[in-house]
Short mmCIF file of C-alpha atoms in Angstrom, two decimals:
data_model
loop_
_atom_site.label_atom_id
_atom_site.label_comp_id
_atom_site.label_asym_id
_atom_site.label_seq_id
_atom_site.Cartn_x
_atom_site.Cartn_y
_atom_site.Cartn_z
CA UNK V 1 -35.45 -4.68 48.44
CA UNK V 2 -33.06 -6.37 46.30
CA UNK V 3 -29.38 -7.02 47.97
CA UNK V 4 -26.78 -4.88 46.75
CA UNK V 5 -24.85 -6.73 43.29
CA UNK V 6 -21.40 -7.44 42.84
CA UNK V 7 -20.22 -7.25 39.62
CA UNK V 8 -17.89 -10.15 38.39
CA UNK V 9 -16.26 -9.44 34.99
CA UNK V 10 -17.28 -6.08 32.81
CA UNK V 11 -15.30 -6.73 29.17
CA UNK V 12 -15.49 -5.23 25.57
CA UNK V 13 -14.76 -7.82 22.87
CA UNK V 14 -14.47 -7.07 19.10
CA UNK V 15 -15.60 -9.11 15.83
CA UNK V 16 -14.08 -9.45 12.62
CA UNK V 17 -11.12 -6.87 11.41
CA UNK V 18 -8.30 -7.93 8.91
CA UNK V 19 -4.78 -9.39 10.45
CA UNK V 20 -4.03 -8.95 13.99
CA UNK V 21 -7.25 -7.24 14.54
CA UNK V 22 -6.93 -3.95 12.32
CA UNK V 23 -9.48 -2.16 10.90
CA UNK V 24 -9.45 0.14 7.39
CA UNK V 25 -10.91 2.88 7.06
CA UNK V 26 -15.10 3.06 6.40
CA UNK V 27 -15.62 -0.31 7.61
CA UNK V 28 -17.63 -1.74 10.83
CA UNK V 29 -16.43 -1.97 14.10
CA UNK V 30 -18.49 -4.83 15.64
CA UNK V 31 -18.42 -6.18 19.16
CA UNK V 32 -20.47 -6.86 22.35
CA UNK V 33 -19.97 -5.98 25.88
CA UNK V 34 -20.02 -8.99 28.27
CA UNK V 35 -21.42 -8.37 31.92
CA UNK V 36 -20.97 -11.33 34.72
CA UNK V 37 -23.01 -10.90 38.08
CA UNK V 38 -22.57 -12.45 40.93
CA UNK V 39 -26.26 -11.34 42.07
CA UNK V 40 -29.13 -9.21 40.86
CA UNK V 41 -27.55 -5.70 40.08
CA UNK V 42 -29.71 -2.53 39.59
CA UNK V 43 -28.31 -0.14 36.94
CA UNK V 44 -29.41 3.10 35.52
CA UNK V 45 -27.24 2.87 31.70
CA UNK V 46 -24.94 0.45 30.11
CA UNK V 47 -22.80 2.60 27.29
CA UNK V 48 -20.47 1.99 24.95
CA UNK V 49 -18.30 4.71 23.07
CA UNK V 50 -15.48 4.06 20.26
CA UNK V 51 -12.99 6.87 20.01
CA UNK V 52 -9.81 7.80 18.25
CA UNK V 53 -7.57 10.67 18.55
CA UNK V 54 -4.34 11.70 18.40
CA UNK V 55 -1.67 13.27 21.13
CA UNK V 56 1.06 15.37 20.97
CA UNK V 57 3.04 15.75 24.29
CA UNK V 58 6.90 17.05 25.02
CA UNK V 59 8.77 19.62 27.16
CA UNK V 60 11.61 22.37 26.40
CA UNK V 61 13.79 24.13 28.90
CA UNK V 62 14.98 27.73 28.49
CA UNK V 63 17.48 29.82 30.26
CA UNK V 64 16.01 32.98 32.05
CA UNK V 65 18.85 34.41 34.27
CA UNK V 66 19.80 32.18 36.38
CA UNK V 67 16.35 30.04 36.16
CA UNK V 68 15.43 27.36 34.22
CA UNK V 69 11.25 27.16 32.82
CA UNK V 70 9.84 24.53 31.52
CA UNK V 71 7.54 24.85 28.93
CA UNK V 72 4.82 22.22 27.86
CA UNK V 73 3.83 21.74 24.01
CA UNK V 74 0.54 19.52 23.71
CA UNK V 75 -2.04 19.20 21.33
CA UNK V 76 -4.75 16.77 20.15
CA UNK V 77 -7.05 16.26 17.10
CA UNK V 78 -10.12 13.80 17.49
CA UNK V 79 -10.63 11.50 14.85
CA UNK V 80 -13.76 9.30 16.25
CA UNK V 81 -16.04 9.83 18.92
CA UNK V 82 -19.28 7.98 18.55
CA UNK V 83 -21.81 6.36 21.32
CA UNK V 84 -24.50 4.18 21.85
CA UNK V 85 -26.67 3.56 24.85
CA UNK V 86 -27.15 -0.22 25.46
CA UNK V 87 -29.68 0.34 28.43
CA UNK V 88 -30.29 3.94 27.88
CA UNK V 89 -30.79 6.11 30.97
CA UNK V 90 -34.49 7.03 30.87
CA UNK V 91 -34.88 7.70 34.77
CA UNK V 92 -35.85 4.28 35.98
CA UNK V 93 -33.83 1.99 37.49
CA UNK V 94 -33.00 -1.54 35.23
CA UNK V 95 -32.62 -4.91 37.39
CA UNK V 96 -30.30 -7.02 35.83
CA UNK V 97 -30.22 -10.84 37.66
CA UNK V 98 -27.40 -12.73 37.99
CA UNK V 99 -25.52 -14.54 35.40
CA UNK V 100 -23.27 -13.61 31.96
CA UNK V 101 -25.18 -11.11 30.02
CA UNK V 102 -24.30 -9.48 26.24
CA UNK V 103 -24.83 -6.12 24.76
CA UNK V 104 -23.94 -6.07 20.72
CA UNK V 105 -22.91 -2.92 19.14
CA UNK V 106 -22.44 -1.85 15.44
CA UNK V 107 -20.12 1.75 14.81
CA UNK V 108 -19.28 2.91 11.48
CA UNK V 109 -15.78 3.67 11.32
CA UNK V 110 -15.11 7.34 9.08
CA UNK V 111 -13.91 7.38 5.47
CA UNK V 112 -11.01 9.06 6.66
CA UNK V 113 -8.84 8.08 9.67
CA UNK V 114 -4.91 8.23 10.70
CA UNK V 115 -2.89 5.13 10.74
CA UNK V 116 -2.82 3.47 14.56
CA UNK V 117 0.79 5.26 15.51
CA UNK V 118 2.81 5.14 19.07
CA UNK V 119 6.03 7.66 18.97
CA UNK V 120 8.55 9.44 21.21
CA UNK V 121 6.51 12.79 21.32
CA UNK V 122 2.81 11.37 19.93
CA UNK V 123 0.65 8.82 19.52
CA UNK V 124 -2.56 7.90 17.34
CA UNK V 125 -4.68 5.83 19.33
CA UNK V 126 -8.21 4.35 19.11
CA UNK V 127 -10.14 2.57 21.66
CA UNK V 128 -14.06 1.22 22.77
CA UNK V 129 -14.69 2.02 25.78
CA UNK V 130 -18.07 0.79 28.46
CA UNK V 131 -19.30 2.60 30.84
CA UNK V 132 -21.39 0.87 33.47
CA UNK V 133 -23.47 3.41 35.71
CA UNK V 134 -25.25 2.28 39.17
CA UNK V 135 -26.95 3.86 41.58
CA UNK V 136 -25.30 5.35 44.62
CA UNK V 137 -21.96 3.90 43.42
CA UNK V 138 -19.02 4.39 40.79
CA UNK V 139 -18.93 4.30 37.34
CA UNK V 140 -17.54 0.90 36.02
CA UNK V 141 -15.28 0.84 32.88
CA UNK V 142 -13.94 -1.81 30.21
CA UNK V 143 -11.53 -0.75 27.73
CA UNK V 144 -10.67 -2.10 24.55
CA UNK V 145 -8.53 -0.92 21.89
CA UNK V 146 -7.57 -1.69 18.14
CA UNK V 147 -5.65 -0.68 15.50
CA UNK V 148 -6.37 1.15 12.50
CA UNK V 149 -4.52 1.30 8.81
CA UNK V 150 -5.60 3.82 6.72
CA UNK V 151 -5.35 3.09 3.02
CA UNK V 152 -2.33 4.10 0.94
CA UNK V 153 -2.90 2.86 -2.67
CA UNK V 154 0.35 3.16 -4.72
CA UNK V 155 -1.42 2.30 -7.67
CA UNK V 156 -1.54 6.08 -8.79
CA UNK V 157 -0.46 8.58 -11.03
CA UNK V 158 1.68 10.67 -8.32
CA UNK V 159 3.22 7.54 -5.90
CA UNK V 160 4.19 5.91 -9.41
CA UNK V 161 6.10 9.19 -10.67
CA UNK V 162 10.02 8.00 -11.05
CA UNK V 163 11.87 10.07 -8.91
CA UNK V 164 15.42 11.59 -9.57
CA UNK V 165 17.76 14.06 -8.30
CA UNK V 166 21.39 14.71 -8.56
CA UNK V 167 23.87 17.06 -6.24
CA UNK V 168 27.80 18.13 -6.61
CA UNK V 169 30.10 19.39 -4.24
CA UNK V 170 33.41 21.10 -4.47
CA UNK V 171 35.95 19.38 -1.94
CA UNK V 172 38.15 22.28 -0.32
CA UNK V 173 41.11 21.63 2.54
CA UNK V 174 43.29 24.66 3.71
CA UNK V 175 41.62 26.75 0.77
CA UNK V 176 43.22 24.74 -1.90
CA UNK V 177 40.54 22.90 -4.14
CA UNK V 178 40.68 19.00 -4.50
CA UNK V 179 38.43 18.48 -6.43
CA UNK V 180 34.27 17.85 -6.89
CA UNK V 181 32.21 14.55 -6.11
CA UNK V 182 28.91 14.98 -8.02
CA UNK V 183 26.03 12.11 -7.71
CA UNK V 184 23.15 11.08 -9.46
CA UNK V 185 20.35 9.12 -8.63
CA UNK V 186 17.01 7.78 -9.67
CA UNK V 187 14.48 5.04 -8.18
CA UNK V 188 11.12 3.86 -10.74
CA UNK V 189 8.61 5.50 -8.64
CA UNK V 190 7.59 6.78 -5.46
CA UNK V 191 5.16 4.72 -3.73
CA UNK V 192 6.26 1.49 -1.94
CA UNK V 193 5.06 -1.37 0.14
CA UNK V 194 7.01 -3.02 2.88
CA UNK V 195 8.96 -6.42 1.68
CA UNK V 196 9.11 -4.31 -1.66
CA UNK V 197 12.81 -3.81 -3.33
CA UNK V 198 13.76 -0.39 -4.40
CA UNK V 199 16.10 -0.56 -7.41
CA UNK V 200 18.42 2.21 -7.17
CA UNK V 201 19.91 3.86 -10.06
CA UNK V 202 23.19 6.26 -9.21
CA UNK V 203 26.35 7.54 -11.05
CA UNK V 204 29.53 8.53 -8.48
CA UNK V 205 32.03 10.37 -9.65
CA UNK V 206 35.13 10.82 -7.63
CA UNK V 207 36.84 14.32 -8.99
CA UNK V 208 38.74 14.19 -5.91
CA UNK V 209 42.29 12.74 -5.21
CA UNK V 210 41.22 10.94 -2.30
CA UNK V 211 38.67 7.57 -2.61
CA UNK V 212 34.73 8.11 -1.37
CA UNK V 213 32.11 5.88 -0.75
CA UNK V 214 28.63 5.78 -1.75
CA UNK V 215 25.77 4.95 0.67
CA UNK V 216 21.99 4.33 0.15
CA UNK V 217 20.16 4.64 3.49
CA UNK V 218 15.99 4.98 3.92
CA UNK V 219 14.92 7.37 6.80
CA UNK V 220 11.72 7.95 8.62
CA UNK V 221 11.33 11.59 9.76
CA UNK V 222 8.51 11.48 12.47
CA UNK V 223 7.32 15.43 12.99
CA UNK V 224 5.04 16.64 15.93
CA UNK V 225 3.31 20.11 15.68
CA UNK V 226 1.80 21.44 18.96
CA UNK V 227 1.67 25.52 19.76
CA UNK V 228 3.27 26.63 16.32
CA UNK V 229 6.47 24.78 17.40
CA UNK V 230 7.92 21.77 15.56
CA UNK V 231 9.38 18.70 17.04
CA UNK V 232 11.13 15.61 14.46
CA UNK V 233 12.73 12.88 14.96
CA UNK V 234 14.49 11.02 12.58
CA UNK V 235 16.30 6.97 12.49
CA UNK V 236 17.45 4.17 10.14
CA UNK V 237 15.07 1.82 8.56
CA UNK V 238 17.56 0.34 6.61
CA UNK V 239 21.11 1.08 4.71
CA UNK V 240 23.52 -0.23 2.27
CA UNK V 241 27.01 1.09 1.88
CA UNK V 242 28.47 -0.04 -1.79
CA UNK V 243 32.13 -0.22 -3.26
CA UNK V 244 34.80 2.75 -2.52
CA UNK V 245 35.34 4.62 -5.70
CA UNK V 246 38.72 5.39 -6.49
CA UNK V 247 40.21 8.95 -7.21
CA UNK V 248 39.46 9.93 -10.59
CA UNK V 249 36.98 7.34 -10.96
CA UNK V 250 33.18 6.59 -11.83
CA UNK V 251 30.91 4.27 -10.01
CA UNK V 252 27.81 2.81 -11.54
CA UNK V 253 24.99 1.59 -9.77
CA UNK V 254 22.73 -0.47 -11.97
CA UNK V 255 19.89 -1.03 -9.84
CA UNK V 256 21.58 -1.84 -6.71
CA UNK V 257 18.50 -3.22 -4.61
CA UNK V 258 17.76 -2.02 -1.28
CA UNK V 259 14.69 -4.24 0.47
CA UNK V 260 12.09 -2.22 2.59
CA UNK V 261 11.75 -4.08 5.94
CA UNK V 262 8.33 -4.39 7.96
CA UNK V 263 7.60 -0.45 8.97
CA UNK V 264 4.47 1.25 9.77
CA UNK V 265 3.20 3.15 6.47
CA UNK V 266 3.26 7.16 5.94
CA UNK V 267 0.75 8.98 8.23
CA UNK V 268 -0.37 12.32 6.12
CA UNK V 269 -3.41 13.55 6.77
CA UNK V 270 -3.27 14.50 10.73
CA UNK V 271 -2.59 17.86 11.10
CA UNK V 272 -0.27 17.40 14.43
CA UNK V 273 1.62 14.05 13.46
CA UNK V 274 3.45 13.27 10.09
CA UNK V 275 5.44 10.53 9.36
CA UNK V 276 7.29 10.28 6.22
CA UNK V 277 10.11 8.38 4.67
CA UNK V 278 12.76 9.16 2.10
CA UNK V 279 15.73 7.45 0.21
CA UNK V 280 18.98 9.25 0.96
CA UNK V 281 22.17 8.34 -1.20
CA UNK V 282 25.30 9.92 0.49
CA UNK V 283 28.89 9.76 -0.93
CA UNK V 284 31.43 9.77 2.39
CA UNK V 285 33.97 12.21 1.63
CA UNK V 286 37.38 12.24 3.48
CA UNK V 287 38.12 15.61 5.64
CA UNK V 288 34.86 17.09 4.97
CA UNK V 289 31.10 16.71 5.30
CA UNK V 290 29.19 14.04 2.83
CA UNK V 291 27.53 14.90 0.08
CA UNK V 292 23.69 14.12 0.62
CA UNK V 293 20.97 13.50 -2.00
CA UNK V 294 17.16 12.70 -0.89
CA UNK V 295 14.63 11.04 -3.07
CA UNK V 296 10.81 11.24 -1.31
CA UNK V 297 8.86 7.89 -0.73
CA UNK V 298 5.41 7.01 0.35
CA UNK V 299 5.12 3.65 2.25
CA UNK V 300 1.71 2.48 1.29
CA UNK V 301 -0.57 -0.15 2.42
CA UNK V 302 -2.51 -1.75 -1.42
CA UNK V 303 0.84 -2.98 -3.47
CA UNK V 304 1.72 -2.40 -6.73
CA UNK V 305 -1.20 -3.97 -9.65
CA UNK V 306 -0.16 -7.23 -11.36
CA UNK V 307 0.99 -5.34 -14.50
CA UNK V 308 2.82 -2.86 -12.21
CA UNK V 309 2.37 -0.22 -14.95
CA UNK V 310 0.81 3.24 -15.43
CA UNK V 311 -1.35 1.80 -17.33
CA UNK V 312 -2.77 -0.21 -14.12
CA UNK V 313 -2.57 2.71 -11.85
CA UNK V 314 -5.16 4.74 -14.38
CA UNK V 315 -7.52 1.37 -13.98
CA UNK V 316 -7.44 1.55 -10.56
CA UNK V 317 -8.29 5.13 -10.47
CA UNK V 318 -11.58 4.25 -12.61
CA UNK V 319 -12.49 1.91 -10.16
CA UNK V 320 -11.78 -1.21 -12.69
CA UNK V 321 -12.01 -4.76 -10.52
CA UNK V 322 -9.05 -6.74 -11.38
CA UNK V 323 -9.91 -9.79 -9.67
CA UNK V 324 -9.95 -11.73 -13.11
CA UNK V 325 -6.75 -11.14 -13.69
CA UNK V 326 -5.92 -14.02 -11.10
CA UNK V 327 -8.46 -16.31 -13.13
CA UNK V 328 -5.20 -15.73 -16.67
CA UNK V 329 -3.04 -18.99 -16.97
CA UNK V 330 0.57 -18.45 -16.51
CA UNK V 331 1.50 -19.63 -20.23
CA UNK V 332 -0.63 -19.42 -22.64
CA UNK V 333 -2.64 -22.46 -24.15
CA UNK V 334 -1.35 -24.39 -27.87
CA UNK V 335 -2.88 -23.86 -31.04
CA UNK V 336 -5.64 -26.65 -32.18
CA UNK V 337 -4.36 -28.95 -34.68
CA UNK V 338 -5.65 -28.85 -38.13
CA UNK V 339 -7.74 -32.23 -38.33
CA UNK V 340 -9.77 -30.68 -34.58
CA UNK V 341 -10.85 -27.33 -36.86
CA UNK V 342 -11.19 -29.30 -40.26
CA UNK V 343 -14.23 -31.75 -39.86
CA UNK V 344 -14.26 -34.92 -41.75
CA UNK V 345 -16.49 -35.96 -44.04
CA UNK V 346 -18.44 -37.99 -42.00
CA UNK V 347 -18.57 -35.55 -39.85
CA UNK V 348 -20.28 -32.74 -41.14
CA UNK V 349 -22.93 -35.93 -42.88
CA UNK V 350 -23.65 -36.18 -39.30
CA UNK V 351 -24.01 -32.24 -38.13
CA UNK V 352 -25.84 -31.46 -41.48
CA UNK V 353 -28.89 -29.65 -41.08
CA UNK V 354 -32.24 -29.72 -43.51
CA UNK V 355 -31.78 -27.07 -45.91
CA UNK V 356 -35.11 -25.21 -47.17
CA UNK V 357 -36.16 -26.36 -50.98
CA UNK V 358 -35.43 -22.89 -52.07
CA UNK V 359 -32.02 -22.60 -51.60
CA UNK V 360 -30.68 -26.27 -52.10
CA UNK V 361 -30.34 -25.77 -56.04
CA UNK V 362 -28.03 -22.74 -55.04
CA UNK V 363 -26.04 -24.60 -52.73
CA UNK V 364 -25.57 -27.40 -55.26
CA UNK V 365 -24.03 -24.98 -57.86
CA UNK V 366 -20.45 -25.07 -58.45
CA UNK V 367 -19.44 -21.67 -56.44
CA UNK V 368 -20.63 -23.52 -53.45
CA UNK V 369 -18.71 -26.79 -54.17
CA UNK V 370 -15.41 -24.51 -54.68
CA UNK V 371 -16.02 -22.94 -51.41
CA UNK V 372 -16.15 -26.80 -49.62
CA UNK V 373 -13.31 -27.89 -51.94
CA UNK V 374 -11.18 -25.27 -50.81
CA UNK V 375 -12.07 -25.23 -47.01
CA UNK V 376 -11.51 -29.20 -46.69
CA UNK V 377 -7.72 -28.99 -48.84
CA UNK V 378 -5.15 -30.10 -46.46
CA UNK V 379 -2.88 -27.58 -45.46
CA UNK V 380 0.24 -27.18 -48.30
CA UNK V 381 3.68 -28.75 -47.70
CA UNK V 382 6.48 -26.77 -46.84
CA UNK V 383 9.40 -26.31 -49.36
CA UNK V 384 12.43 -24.34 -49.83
CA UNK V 385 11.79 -24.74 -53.17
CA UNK V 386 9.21 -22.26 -54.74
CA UNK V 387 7.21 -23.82 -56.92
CA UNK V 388 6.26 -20.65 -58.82
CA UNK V 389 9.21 -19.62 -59.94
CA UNK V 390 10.03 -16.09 -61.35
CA UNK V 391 10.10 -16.44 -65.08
CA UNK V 392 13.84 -15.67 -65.98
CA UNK V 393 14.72 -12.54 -67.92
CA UNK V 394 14.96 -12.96 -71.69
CA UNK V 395 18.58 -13.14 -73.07
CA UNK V 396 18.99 -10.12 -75.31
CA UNK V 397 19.47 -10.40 -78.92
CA UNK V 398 22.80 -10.28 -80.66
CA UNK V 399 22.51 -7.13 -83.18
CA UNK V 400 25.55 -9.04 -84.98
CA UNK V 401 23.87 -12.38 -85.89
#
């Protein structure tokens, strides 16, 4: 009878992954479970599980009489939930003796997976999780998680769609008209990267008697969805506020740059959590509300194609490598001088091959010796002078002489 094992350390550790230990979407998730014993431990199964799911939790109060009740809006969507039995349970009982001992494990992450996600009413999360099971005691866990970015790729026809809008608004105070503030705006495309700038393109007129000023602000609107209700939240990522515009005046913004700071990218393809961004320009308007214009982004994850064209995007979409476009020189190489493509003399005595018996009379007639006469003539002079001249127009004839 073996003594009863004590169990030192039970960890999950992960290989590989991109920066900071994320993982795309499709690729392998890689690791090993390490088990230390103090002594001989008997087991029945060593698991291992990787899982990924997201969670949508908040609370609302409503009136009823003179009560208050609480209701509870949750919901979840599963993402990944795969196993694998390291020491499967088949009904026996597996000694293990004491020492550091490793379990490797290989999952296949899906083709399609939400963007690792932590917010006031949600959260995307994914995990790998042990389970050690022993006889006539509890279950031992280890839990490790990681991070997920699902792939955004700009480089397409709809994210690189220029985007444009424009809004007016009549400005009234005690019923009496002052005047309208109409704005106009327009950004290259739709799809962005963080550390990208957006140029923005606006016109600001001030109909008004009063001066306004124009603002550029991007917003992230985080929605949850649980029970058929709908839950948002909504903050800053960044602003600009430009120049006041005078009364009766026009402000023109020619591609006043607003820089994307580090943010998470859009999540759009979980059912229960959405998180989007969008490019508001508002023109502040004394003694009444501001006049708001919003422009939809996409915060991707692949940036924009060296030639940061259409023309790239429809490459990309045909699954063209570009990898050799890192292999162009920056500035393109000289023309080769004359004498390098004109050979000399001795020269081509030295290349010159044996020529067959029947065609050396042809290639000693004159046609041939043209043909080298001309293709060993230096190159001409240059001249402002022509030396053809046009012959000059004959002087006409006096009828008189």
């Amino acid at each position: 009878m073996l003594p009863p094992g004590r169990v030192r350390s039970l960890a999950v550790e992960l290989e590989g992954g991109r920066a900071h230990g994320a993982y795309g979407t499709g690729e392998l998730l890689q690791g090993r479970v390490r088990l230390e014993l103090r002594g001989a431990l008997r087991l029945r199964a060593l698991e291992v599980c990787a899982r990924g799911r997201a969670d949508v939790y908040w609370l609302e109060n409503h009136s009823v009489g003179l009560n208050t009740v609480y209701y509870s809006y949750t919901a979840s969507q599963t993402f990944l939930h795969r196993c694998c039995q390291l020491l499967p349970d088949n009904g026996e009982v597996t000694v293990l003796p004491a020492g550091r001992h490793e379990f490797p494990f290989t999952f296949q992450l899906p083709e399609t997976l939400a963007t690792s996600f932590e917010g006031k009413h949600g959260s995307v999360r994914y995990w790998v999780k042990a389970k050690l099971h022993r006889p006539w005691s509890t279950v031992k866990k280890a839990k490790k998680e990681f991070t997920v970015i699902e792939p955004i790729d700009i480089n397409t026809p709809a994210l690189l769609a220029p985007q444009a809008g424009a809004k007016e608004k009549l400005v009234r105070a005690w019923y009496c008209n002052r005047g309208q503030v109409s704005v106009t705006a327009k950004i290259d495309r739709k799809g962005y990267t963080p550390g990208e700038v957006i140029p923005i393109f606006a016109e600001i007129d001030n109909g008004t008697s009063r001066a306004v000023v124009p603002k550029a602000a991007i917003i992230q609107t985080q929605t949850f969805v649980a029970r058929g209700a709908k839950k948002q939240k909504k903050s800053v990522v960044t602003s600009m506020v430009g120049d006041a515009v005078a009364a009766g005046r026009r402000e023109v913004w020619h591609g006043r740059a607003l820089k994307i700071p580090p943010v998470g990218p859009s999540i759009l393809c979980c059912r229960i959590i959405q998180v989007e961004y969008s490019l508001k320009v508002c023109v502040d308007i004394p003694g009444t509300s501001k006049l708001l214009l919003e422009l939809p982004l996409v915060i991707g994850t692949i940036p924009l194609h060296p030639f940061g064209s259409r023309t790239s995007s429809v490459s990309s979409q045909g699954s063209v490598r570009l990898e050799w476009l890192s292999a162009l020189p920056e500035r393109p190489e000289a023309p080769p001088e004359y004498s390098a493509v004109v050979s000399s003399p001795e020269a081509e005595r030295s290349l010159a091959l044996p020529c067959p018996p029947e065609l050396r009379g042809a290639l000693e007639g004159p046609f041939f010796a043209y043909i080298q006469e001309f293709r060993l003539r230096p190159p001409p002079l240059y001249s402002e002078v022509d030396p053809n001249p046009p012959p000059e127009p004959a002087r006409p004839r006096c009828m008189t002489c």
